[in-house]
């Protein structure tokens, strides 16, 4: 089993997380395979999805190490434990829950607590969050992310909520280590209709844009 540090490095290297919520049970595995073929390897399944623990278990068994599989919208210790026992690699919460952080650390899982203010972000980091999910990232936007990052450069920040192909560069330039996106990257409609090639092509666009952004930053030094 990889350590949280190793998993964070893998996620940071890829730079993009796809978030799926309330998706159709029968289409989810081919949808994730399409995302993976498009270059996305970090995927969060929100626990608001019906039968989420069972879905997570089946995804873990079928896709294994091909992806980093996480549970999102984790609000309490019981939900975190159920997701961990289903085989997830990481746990994400939209809020700062010490119970979720403690359970995730106990089982050696990467965990991202949710925060919006500098105080919340620092508290999450000091209590073991491997990175901090800034939620909602919009409408505050990249300028707010930049303002948070300035006094807290040691904390890995991930914008969630409103990230798009068009504003991804601004968020990365504001100090984000990676981005996470839901319907702008893969919508429930795409999954429900079985539009797997569209899912793959959209994933490729996001991955290509992230590569362009990073190459541009490398050239600028």
Short mmCIF file of C-alpha atoms in Angstrom, two decimals:
data_model
loop_
_atom_site.label_atom_id
_atom_site.label_comp_id
_atom_site.label_asym_id
_atom_site.label_seq_id
_atom_site.Cartn_x
_atom_site.Cartn_y
_atom_site.Cartn_z
CA UNK A 1 0.00 0.00 0.00
CA UNK A 2 1.34 3.41 -0.96
CA UNK A 3 1.78 6.03 1.74
CA UNK A 4 -0.31 9.23 1.76
CA UNK A 5 2.84 11.11 0.73
CA UNK A 6 3.36 8.85 -2.29
CA UNK A 7 -0.29 9.15 -3.28
CA UNK A 8 -0.16 12.95 -2.97
CA UNK A 9 2.88 13.01 -5.25
CA UNK A 10 1.06 10.86 -7.79
CA UNK A 11 -2.01 13.10 -7.69
CA UNK A 12 0.05 16.27 -7.90
CA UNK A 13 1.96 14.91 -10.88
CA UNK A 14 -1.24 14.20 -12.80
CA UNK A 15 -2.79 17.48 -11.64
CA UNK A 16 -6.47 16.74 -12.24
CA UNK A 17 -9.15 15.00 -10.21
CA UNK A 18 -12.52 14.06 -11.67
CA UNK A 19 -15.50 14.24 -9.30
CA UNK A 20 -18.56 12.07 -9.92
CA UNK A 21 -21.82 12.58 -8.03
CA UNK A 22 -25.13 10.70 -8.18
CA UNK A 23 -24.01 8.71 -11.20
CA UNK A 24 -25.78 5.75 -12.77
CA UNK A 25 -24.58 2.53 -11.18
CA UNK A 26 -24.48 0.52 -14.41
CA UNK A 27 -22.48 3.07 -16.42
CA UNK A 28 -19.89 4.09 -13.89
CA UNK A 29 -17.13 1.57 -14.64
CA UNK A 30 -17.02 2.27 -18.41
CA UNK A 31 -17.18 6.01 -17.63
CA UNK A 32 -14.16 5.73 -15.36
CA UNK A 33 -12.34 3.65 -17.94
CA UNK A 34 -13.01 6.41 -20.49
CA UNK A 35 -11.66 9.04 -18.10
CA UNK A 36 -8.59 6.91 -17.50
CA UNK A 37 -8.02 6.41 -21.23
CA UNK A 38 -8.15 10.19 -21.52
CA UNK A 39 -5.36 10.52 -18.97
CA UNK A 40 -7.30 11.10 -15.73
CA UNK A 41 -6.13 8.79 -12.97
CA UNK A 42 -7.46 10.46 -9.81
CA UNK A 43 -11.20 10.02 -9.33
CA UNK A 44 -13.54 10.93 -6.48
CA UNK A 45 -16.94 9.30 -6.03
CA UNK A 46 -19.17 11.44 -3.83
CA UNK A 47 -20.94 9.59 -1.04
CA UNK A 48 -24.18 11.29 -2.08
CA UNK A 49 -24.17 8.70 -4.88
CA UNK A 50 -26.69 5.92 -4.15
CA UNK A 51 -24.97 2.69 -3.03
CA UNK A 52 -21.64 4.54 -2.92
CA UNK A 53 -19.77 2.04 -0.67
CA UNK A 54 -20.71 -0.87 -2.96
CA UNK A 55 -19.74 1.13 -6.05
CA UNK A 56 -16.40 2.03 -4.47
CA UNK A 57 -15.76 -1.62 -3.63
CA UNK A 58 -16.47 -2.75 -7.20
CA UNK A 59 -14.33 0.04 -8.66
CA UNK A 60 -11.46 -0.89 -6.37
CA UNK A 61 -11.71 -4.53 -7.42
CA UNK A 62 -12.05 -3.82 -11.16
CA UNK A 63 -9.67 -0.90 -11.68
CA UNK A 64 -7.17 -1.46 -8.88
CA UNK A 65 -3.92 0.49 -9.16
CA UNK A 66 -4.86 2.00 -12.53
CA UNK A 67 -6.51 4.88 -10.68
CA UNK A 68 -6.36 6.69 -7.37
CA UNK A 69 -9.87 6.13 -6.05
CA UNK A 70 -11.36 8.41 -3.44
CA UNK A 71 -14.56 8.95 -1.51
CA UNK A 72 -15.91 12.50 -1.43
CA UNK A 73 -18.50 14.36 0.63
CA UNK A 74 -17.33 12.43 3.69
CA UNK A 75 -18.85 14.16 6.71
CA UNK A 76 -18.31 11.80 9.64
CA UNK A 77 -16.17 8.98 10.98
CA UNK A 78 -18.69 6.26 10.11
CA UNK A 79 -18.80 7.30 6.45
CA UNK A 80 -15.01 7.54 6.32
CA UNK A 81 -14.63 4.06 7.78
CA UNK A 82 -17.16 2.56 5.34
CA UNK A 83 -15.32 4.12 2.39
CA UNK A 84 -11.94 2.94 3.66
CA UNK A 85 -13.20 -0.61 4.11
CA UNK A 86 -14.51 -0.43 0.52
CA UNK A 87 -10.92 0.05 -0.63
CA UNK A 88 -10.49 3.76 -1.35
CA UNK A 89 -7.06 5.36 -1.58
CA UNK A 90 -8.14 8.72 -0.20
CA UNK A 91 -10.92 10.53 1.64
CA UNK A 92 -12.21 14.04 0.93
CA UNK A 93 -14.57 16.21 2.94
CA UNK A 94 -16.16 19.55 2.02
CA UNK A 95 -15.76 20.56 5.68
CA UNK A 96 -13.14 20.47 8.39
CA UNK A 97 -13.99 17.34 10.38
CA UNK A 98 -11.45 16.18 12.95
CA UNK A 99 -13.22 12.82 13.15
CA UNK A 100 -12.73 12.24 9.42
CA UNK A 101 -9.09 13.32 9.62
CA UNK A 102 -8.41 11.03 12.57
CA UNK A 103 -10.01 7.95 11.00
CA UNK A 104 -8.24 8.51 7.68
CA UNK A 105 -4.87 8.88 9.37
CA UNK A 106 -5.49 5.81 11.53
CA UNK A 107 -5.90 3.69 8.40
CA UNK A 108 -3.06 5.35 6.51
CA UNK A 109 -5.22 7.01 3.86
CA UNK A 110 -4.53 10.29 2.10
CA UNK A 111 -7.09 12.84 3.24
CA UNK A 112 -8.15 16.32 2.11
CA UNK A 113 -10.18 18.37 4.55
CA UNK A 114 -12.39 21.16 3.27
CA UNK A 115 -11.76 24.80 4.13
CA UNK A 116 -12.54 28.28 2.90
CA UNK A 117 -10.67 30.66 5.19
CA UNK A 118 -6.98 30.88 6.05
CA UNK A 119 -7.75 29.85 9.64
CA UNK A 120 -9.62 26.74 8.48
CA UNK A 121 -6.89 25.82 6.00
CA UNK A 122 -4.14 26.11 8.62
CA UNK A 123 -6.17 24.18 11.19
CA UNK A 124 -6.77 21.37 8.68
CA UNK A 125 -3.08 21.24 7.79
CA UNK A 126 -1.95 21.22 11.41
CA UNK A 127 -4.34 18.33 12.12
CA UNK A 128 -3.02 16.05 9.41
CA UNK A 129 -4.77 16.98 6.17
CA UNK A 130 -2.36 16.01 3.37
CA UNK A 131 -3.69 18.87 1.25
CA UNK A 132 -6.59 21.25 1.75
CA UNK A 133 -9.67 21.42 -0.46
CA UNK A 134 -10.69 25.05 -0.94
CA UNK A 135 -14.45 24.92 -1.35
CA UNK A 136 -16.26 26.52 -2.99
CA UNK A 137 -13.52 27.88 -5.25
CA UNK A 138 -16.02 29.96 -7.20
CA UNK A 139 -17.28 32.63 -7.22
CA UNK A 140 -14.34 33.76 -5.05
CA UNK A 141 -12.06 32.70 -7.89
CA UNK A 142 -8.32 32.53 -8.53
CA UNK A 143 -7.62 35.89 -6.90
CA UNK A 144 -9.00 34.58 -3.61
CA UNK A 145 -6.90 31.43 -3.97
CA UNK A 146 -3.84 33.61 -4.56
CA UNK A 147 -4.63 35.61 -1.42
CA UNK A 148 -4.92 32.39 0.62
CA UNK A 149 -1.73 30.93 -0.80
CA UNK A 150 0.40 34.02 -0.10
CA UNK A 151 0.60 33.62 3.72
CA UNK A 152 0.30 29.80 3.59
CA UNK A 153 2.79 28.68 0.91
CA UNK A 154 3.57 25.49 2.83
CA UNK A 155 0.00 24.17 2.51
CA UNK A 156 -0.97 22.30 -0.68
CA UNK A 157 -4.25 23.83 -1.88
CA UNK A 158 -6.78 22.31 -4.28
CA UNK A 159 -9.65 24.41 -5.67
CA UNK A 160 -12.99 22.60 -5.92
CA UNK A 161 -16.32 23.97 -7.12
CA UNK A 162 -16.50 25.92 -10.36
CA UNK A 163 -13.13 24.93 -11.84
CA UNK A 164 -13.30 24.85 -15.63
CA UNK A 165 -11.06 24.37 -18.63
CA UNK A 166 -11.10 28.15 -19.04
CA UNK A 167 -10.06 29.13 -15.49
CA UNK A 168 -7.75 26.20 -14.70
CA UNK A 169 -4.62 28.13 -15.66
CA UNK A 170 -5.55 31.05 -13.41
CA UNK A 171 -6.08 28.68 -10.48
CA UNK A 172 -2.74 26.94 -11.09
CA UNK A 173 -0.96 30.29 -11.33
CA UNK A 174 -2.60 31.29 -8.03
CA UNK A 175 -0.71 28.57 -6.15
CA UNK A 176 -2.85 25.44 -6.52
CA UNK A 177 -1.02 22.10 -6.63
CA UNK A 178 -3.79 20.57 -8.76
CA UNK A 179 -7.47 21.05 -9.57
CA UNK A 180 -10.64 19.03 -9.09
CA UNK A 181 -13.68 19.29 -11.32
CA UNK A 182 -17.11 17.72 -11.58
CA UNK A 183 -19.66 18.43 -14.29
CA UNK A 184 -17.32 20.69 -16.27
CA UNK A 185 -15.09 17.65 -16.79
CA UNK A 186 -17.55 14.74 -16.74
CA UNK A 187 -21.27 15.37 -16.40
CA UNK A 188 -23.95 12.99 -15.15
CA UNK A 189 -25.64 13.46 -18.54
CA UNK A 190 -22.58 12.10 -20.37
CA UNK A 191 -22.50 9.09 -18.08
CA UNK A 192 -26.25 8.44 -18.24
CA UNK A 193 -26.22 8.57 -22.04
CA UNK A 194 -23.14 6.36 -22.27
CA UNK A 195 -21.17 9.03 -24.14
CA UNK A 196 -17.87 7.38 -23.34
CA UNK A 197 -15.92 8.73 -26.31
CA UNK A 198 -17.05 12.25 -25.39
CA UNK A 199 -15.89 11.63 -21.81
CA UNK A 200 -12.52 10.41 -23.06
CA UNK A 201 -12.07 13.36 -25.44
CA UNK A 202 -13.00 15.89 -22.78
CA UNK A 203 -10.53 14.27 -20.39
CA UNK A 204 -7.85 14.52 -23.06
CA UNK A 205 -8.58 18.25 -23.45
CA UNK A 206 -8.14 18.81 -19.72
CA UNK A 207 -4.95 16.76 -19.54
CA UNK A 208 -3.49 18.53 -22.58
CA UNK A 209 -4.32 21.92 -21.08
CA UNK A 210 -2.68 20.99 -17.77
CA UNK A 211 0.46 19.90 -19.63
CA UNK A 212 0.51 23.20 -21.53
CA UNK A 213 0.10 25.19 -18.31
CA UNK A 214 2.95 23.36 -16.59
CA UNK A 215 5.28 23.58 -19.58
CA UNK A 216 4.61 27.31 -19.76
CA UNK A 217 5.38 27.73 -16.04
CA UNK A 218 8.58 25.69 -16.40
CA UNK A 219 9.78 27.92 -19.24
CA UNK A 220 9.04 31.02 -17.18
CA UNK A 221 11.12 29.59 -14.34
#
